[in-house]
CSV table of C-alpha atoms and ligand atoms in Angstrom, one decimal:
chain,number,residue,atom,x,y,z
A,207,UNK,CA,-10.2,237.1,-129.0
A,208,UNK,CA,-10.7,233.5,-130.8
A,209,UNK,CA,-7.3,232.5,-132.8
A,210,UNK,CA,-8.2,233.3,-136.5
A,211,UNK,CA,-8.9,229.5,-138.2
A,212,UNK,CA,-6.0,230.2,-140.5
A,213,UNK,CA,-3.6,230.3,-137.5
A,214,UNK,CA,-1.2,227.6,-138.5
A,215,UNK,CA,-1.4,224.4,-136.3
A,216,UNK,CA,0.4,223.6,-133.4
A,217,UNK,CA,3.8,221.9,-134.9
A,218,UNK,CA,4.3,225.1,-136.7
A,219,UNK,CA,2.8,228.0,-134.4
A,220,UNK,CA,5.0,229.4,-131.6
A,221,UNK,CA,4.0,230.3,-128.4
A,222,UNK,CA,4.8,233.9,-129.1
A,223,UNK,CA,2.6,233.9,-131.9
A,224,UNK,CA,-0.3,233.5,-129.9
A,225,UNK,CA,0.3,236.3,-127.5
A,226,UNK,CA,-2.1,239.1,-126.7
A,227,UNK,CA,-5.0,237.2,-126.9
A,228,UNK,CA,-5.1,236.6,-122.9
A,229,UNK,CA,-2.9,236.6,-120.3
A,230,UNK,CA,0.3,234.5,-119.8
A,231,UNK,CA,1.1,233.4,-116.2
A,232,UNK,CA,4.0,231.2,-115.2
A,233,UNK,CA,3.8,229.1,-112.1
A,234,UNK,CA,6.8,226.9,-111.5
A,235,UNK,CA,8.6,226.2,-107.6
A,236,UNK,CA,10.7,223.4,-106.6
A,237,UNK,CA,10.0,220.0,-106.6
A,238,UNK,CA,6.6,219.9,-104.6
A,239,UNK,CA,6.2,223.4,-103.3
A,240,UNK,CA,2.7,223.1,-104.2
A,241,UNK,CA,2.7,224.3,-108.2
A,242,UNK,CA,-0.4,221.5,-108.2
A,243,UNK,CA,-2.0,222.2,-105.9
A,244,UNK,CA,-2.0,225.7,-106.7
A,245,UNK,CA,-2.7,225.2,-110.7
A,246,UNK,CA,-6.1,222.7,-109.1
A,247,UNK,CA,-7.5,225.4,-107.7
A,248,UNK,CA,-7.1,228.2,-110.0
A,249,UNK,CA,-8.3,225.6,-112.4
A,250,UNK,CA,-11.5,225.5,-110.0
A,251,UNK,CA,-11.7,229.5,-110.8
A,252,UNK,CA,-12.0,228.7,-114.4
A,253,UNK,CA,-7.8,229.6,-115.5
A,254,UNK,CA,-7.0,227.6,-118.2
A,255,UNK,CA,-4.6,225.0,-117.1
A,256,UNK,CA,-1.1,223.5,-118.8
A,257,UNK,CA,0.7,221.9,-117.1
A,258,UNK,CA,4.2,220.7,-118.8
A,259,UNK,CA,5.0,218.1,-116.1
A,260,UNK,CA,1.6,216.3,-117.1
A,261,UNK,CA,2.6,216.6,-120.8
A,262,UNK,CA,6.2,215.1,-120.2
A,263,UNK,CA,3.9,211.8,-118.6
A,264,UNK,CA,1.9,211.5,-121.2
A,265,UNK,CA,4.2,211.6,-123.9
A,266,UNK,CA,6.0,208.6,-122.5
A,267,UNK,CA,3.3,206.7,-121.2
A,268,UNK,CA,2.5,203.4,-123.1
A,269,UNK,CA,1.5,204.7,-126.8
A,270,UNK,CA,3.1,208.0,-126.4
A,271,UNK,CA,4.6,210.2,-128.9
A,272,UNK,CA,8.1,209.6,-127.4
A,273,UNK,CA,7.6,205.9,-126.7
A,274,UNK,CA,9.2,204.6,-130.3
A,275,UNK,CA,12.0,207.9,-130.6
A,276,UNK,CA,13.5,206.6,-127.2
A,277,UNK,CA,13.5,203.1,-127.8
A,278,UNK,CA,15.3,203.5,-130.9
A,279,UNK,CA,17.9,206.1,-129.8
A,280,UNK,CA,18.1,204.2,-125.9
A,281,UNK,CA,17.1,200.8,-126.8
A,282,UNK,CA,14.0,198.3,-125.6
A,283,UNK,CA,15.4,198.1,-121.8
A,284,UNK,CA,14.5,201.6,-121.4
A,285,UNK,CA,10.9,200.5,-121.8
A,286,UNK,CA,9.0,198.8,-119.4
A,287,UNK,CA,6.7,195.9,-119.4
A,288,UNK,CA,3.4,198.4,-120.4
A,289,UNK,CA,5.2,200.4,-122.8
A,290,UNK,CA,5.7,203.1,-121.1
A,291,UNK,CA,9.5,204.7,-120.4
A,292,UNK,CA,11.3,203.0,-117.4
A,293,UNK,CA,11.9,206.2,-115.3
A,294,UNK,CA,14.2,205.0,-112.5
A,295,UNK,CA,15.9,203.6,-115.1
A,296,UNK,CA,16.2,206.8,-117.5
A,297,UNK,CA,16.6,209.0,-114.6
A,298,UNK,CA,20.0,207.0,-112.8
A,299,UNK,CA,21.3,207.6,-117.1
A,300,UNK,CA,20.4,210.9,-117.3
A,301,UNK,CA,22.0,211.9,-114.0
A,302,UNK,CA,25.2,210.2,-114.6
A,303,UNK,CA,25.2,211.0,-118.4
A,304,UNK,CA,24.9,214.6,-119.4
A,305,UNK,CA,25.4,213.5,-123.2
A,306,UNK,CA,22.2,211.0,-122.4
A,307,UNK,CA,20.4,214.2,-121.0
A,308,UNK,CA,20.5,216.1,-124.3
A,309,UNK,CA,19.4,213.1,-125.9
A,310,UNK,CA,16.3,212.3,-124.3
A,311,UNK,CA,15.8,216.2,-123.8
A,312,UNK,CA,15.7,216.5,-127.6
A,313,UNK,CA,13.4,213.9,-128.1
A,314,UNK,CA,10.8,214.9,-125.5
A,315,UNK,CA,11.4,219.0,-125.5
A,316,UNK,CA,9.5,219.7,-128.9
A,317,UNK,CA,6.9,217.0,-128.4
A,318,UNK,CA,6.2,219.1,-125.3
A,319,UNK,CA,6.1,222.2,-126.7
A,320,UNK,CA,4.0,221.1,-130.3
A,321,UNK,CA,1.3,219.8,-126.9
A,322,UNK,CA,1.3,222.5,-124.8
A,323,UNK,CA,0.7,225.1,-128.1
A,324,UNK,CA,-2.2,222.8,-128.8
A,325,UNK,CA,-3.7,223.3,-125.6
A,326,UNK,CA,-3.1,226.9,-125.6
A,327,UNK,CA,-4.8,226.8,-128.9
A,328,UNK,CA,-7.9,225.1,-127.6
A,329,UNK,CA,-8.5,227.0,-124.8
A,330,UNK,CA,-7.7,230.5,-126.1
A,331,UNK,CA,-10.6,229.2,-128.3
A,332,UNK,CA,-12.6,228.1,-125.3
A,333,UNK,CA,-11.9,231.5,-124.0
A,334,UNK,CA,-10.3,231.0,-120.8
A,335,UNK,CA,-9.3,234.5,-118.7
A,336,UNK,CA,-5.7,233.7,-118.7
A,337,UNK,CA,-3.9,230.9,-119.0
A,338,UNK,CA,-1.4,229.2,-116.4
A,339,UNK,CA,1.6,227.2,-117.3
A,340,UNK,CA,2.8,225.1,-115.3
A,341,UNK,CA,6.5,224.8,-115.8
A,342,UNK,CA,8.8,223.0,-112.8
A,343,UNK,CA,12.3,224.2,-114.4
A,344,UNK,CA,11.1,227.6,-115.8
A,345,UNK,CA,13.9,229.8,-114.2
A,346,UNK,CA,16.3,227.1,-114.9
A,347,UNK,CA,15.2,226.7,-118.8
A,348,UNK,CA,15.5,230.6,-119.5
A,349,UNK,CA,13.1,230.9,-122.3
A,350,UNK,CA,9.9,231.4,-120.6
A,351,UNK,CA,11.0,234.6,-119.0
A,352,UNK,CA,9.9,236.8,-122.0
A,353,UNK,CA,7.0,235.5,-122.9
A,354,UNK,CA,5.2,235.9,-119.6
A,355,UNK,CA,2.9,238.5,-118.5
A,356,UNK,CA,3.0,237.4,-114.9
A,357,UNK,CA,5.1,234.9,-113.1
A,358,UNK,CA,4.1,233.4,-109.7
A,359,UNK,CA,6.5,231.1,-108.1
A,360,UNK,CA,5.1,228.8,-105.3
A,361,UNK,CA,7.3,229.1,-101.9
A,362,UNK,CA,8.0,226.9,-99.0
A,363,UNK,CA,10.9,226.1,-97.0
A,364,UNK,CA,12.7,222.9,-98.3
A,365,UNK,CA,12.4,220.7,-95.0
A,366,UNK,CA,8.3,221.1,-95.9
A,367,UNK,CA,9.3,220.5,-99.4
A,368,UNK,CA,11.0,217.3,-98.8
A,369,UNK,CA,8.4,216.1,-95.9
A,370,UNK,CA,5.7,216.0,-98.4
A,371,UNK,CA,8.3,214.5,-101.6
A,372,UNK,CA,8.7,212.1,-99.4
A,373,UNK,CA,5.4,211.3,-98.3
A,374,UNK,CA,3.6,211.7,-101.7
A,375,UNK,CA,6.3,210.1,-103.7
A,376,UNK,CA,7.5,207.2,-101.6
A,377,UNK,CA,11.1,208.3,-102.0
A,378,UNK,CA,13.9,208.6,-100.0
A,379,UNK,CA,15.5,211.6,-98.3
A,380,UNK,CA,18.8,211.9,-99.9
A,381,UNK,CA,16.6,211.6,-103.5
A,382,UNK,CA,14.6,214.2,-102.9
A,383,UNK,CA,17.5,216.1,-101.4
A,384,UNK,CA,19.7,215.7,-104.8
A,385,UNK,CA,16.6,216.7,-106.7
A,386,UNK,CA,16.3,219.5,-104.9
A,387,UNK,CA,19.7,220.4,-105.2
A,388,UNK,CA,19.7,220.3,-108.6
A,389,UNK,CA,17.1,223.1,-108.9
A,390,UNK,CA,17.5,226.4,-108.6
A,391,UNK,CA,17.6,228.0,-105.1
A,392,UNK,CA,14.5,229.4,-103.5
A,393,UNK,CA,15.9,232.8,-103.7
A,394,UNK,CA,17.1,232.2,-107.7
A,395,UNK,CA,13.4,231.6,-108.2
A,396,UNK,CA,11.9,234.2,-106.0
A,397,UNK,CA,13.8,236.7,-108.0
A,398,UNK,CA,12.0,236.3,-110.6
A,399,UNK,CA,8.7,236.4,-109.6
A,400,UNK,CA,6.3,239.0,-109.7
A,401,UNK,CA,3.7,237.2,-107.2
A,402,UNK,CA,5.2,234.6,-104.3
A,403,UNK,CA,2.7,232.3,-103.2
A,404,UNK,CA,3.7,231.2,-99.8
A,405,UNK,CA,2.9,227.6,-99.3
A,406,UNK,CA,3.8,226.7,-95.7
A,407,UNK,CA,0.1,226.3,-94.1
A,408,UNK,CA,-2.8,224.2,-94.6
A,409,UNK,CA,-4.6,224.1,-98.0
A,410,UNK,CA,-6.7,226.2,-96.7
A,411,UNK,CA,-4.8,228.8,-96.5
A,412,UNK,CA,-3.3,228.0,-99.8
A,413,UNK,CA,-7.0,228.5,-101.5
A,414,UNK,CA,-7.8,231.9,-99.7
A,415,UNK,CA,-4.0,232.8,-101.0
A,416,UNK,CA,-5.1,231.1,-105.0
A,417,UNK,CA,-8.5,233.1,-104.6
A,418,UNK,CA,-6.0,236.5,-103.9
A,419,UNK,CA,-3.8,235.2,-106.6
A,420,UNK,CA,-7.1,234.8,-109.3
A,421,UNK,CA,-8.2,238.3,-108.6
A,422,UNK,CA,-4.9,240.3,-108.9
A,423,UNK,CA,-3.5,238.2,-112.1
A,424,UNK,CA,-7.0,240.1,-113.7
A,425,UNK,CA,-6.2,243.1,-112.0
A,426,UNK,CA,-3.0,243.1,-113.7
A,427,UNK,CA,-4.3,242.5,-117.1
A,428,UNK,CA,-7.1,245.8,-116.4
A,429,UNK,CA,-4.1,247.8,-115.2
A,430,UNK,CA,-1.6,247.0,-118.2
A,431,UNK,CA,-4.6,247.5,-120.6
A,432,UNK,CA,-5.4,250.5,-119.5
A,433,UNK,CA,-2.0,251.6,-119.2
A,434,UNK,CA,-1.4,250.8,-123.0
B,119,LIG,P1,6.2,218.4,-108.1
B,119,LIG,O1,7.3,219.4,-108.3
B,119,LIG,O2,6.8,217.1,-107.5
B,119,LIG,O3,5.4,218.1,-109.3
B,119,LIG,P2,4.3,220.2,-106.9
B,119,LIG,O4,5.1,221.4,-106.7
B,119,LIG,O5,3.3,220.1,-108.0
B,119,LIG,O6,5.3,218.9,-106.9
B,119,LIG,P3,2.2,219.3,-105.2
B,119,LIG,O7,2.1,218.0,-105.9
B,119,LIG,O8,1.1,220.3,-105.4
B,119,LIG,O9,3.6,220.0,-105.5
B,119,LIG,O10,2.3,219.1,-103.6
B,119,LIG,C1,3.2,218.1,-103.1
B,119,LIG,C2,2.5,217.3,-102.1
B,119,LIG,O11,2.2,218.1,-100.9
B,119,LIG,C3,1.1,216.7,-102.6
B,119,LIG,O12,0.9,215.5,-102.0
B,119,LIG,C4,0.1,217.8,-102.0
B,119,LIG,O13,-1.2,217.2,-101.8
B,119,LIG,C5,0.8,218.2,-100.7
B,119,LIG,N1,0.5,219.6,-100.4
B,119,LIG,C6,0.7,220.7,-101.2
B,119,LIG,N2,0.3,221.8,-100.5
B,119,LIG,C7,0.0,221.4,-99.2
B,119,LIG,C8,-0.5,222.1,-98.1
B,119,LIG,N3,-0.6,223.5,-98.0
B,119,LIG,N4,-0.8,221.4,-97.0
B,119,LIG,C9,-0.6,220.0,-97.0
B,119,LIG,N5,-0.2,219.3,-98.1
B,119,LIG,C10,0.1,220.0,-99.2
């Protein structure tokens, strides 16, 4: 179902708005469980992909939306040479500064959501099977839950987590150990899911798992249609 051309735009559209037209999935796990590689290759199945982490980037990447908010409410330093936000920076004020937190958070947080409803928008339109968002804190922010149709949280033990943190990210143990901590618990998060993707083997056994995952979130969507 296309969204009517009289749908209002993206600032002033909500996500619940546009429910009904395809599926919702979730797809969040801690800090890299695999929720990429997992959104790549459901992308490869032809989902339609947003991923909120990517949006967050881009927003503060040089000539992004939040570039001139947080430079007025933080101040130049918290921008780097190419314009784009310092992170280590912002991240070491954040942690120690709650107040800072909220700050930034309301900067960023509707920029985020005005993108990711424009994307939903556009590939509603380009009439994607379901859609996937991609959503790192989604237990911990509390207002996904309801708007979800299926929720698939991406599972591995934490030593593998932080093994490949490490490795991808260049960071240091105890970093990615207080960024895990920070997160909910694999069990918090498992809770709510209606499909566990277990991410502890090779990729190859993660895309025979995405492949399983493809075919029962449109099972799901022919069961609750039928049940309706
Ligand atoms: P983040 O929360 O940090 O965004 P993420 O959950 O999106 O991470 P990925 O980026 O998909 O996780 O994976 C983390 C790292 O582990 C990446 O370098 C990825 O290539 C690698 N990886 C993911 N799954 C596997 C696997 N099954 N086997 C080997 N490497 C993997």
């Amino acid at each position: 179902m296309a969204i009517d051309p009289t749908t209002p735009s993206a600032k002033q559209a909500s996500l619940d708005s546009l429910k009904g037209h395809v599926p919702f999935v979730g797809l969040t796990g801690g800090i890299g469980s695999g929720k990429t590689a997992v959104s790549d290759l459901l992308a490869q199945l032809g989902a339609g992909i947003i991923d909120t982490d990517l949006i967050a980037h881009q927003i503060t990447a040089p000539n992004g939306a939040a570039i001139p908010l947080i430079q007025e409410r933080f101040g130049p330093e918290f921008i780097d040479s190419s314009g784009a936000l310092d992170r280590t920076k912002m991240r070491s004020l954040v942690f120690a500064d709650p107040e800072a937190r909220k700050a930034l958070e309301t900067i960023t947080h509707p920029l985020i959501r005005e993108e990711t409803i424009r994307q939903a928008m556009e590939l509603i339109n380009a009439k994607v099977p379901y859609l996937v968002f991609v959503v790192p804190l989604l237990i911990e922010s509390g207002n996904w839950l309801s708007l979800l149709d299926d929720l698939v949280v991406v599972d591995c033990p934490e030593e593998v987590q932080i093994e490949r943190v490490m490795h991808r990210s260049k960071l240091p143990r105890n970093e990615v150990e207080r960024i895990l901590k920070a997160q909910a618990n694999r069990q918090e998060r498992i809770a709510h899911a209606n499909v566990v993707i277990e991410n502890q083997g090779s990729l190859a056994d993660l895309q025979a798992r995405v492949l399983e995952l493809h075919q029962k979130i449109l099972q799901n969507q022919k069961d609750r249609t039928s049940s309706s």
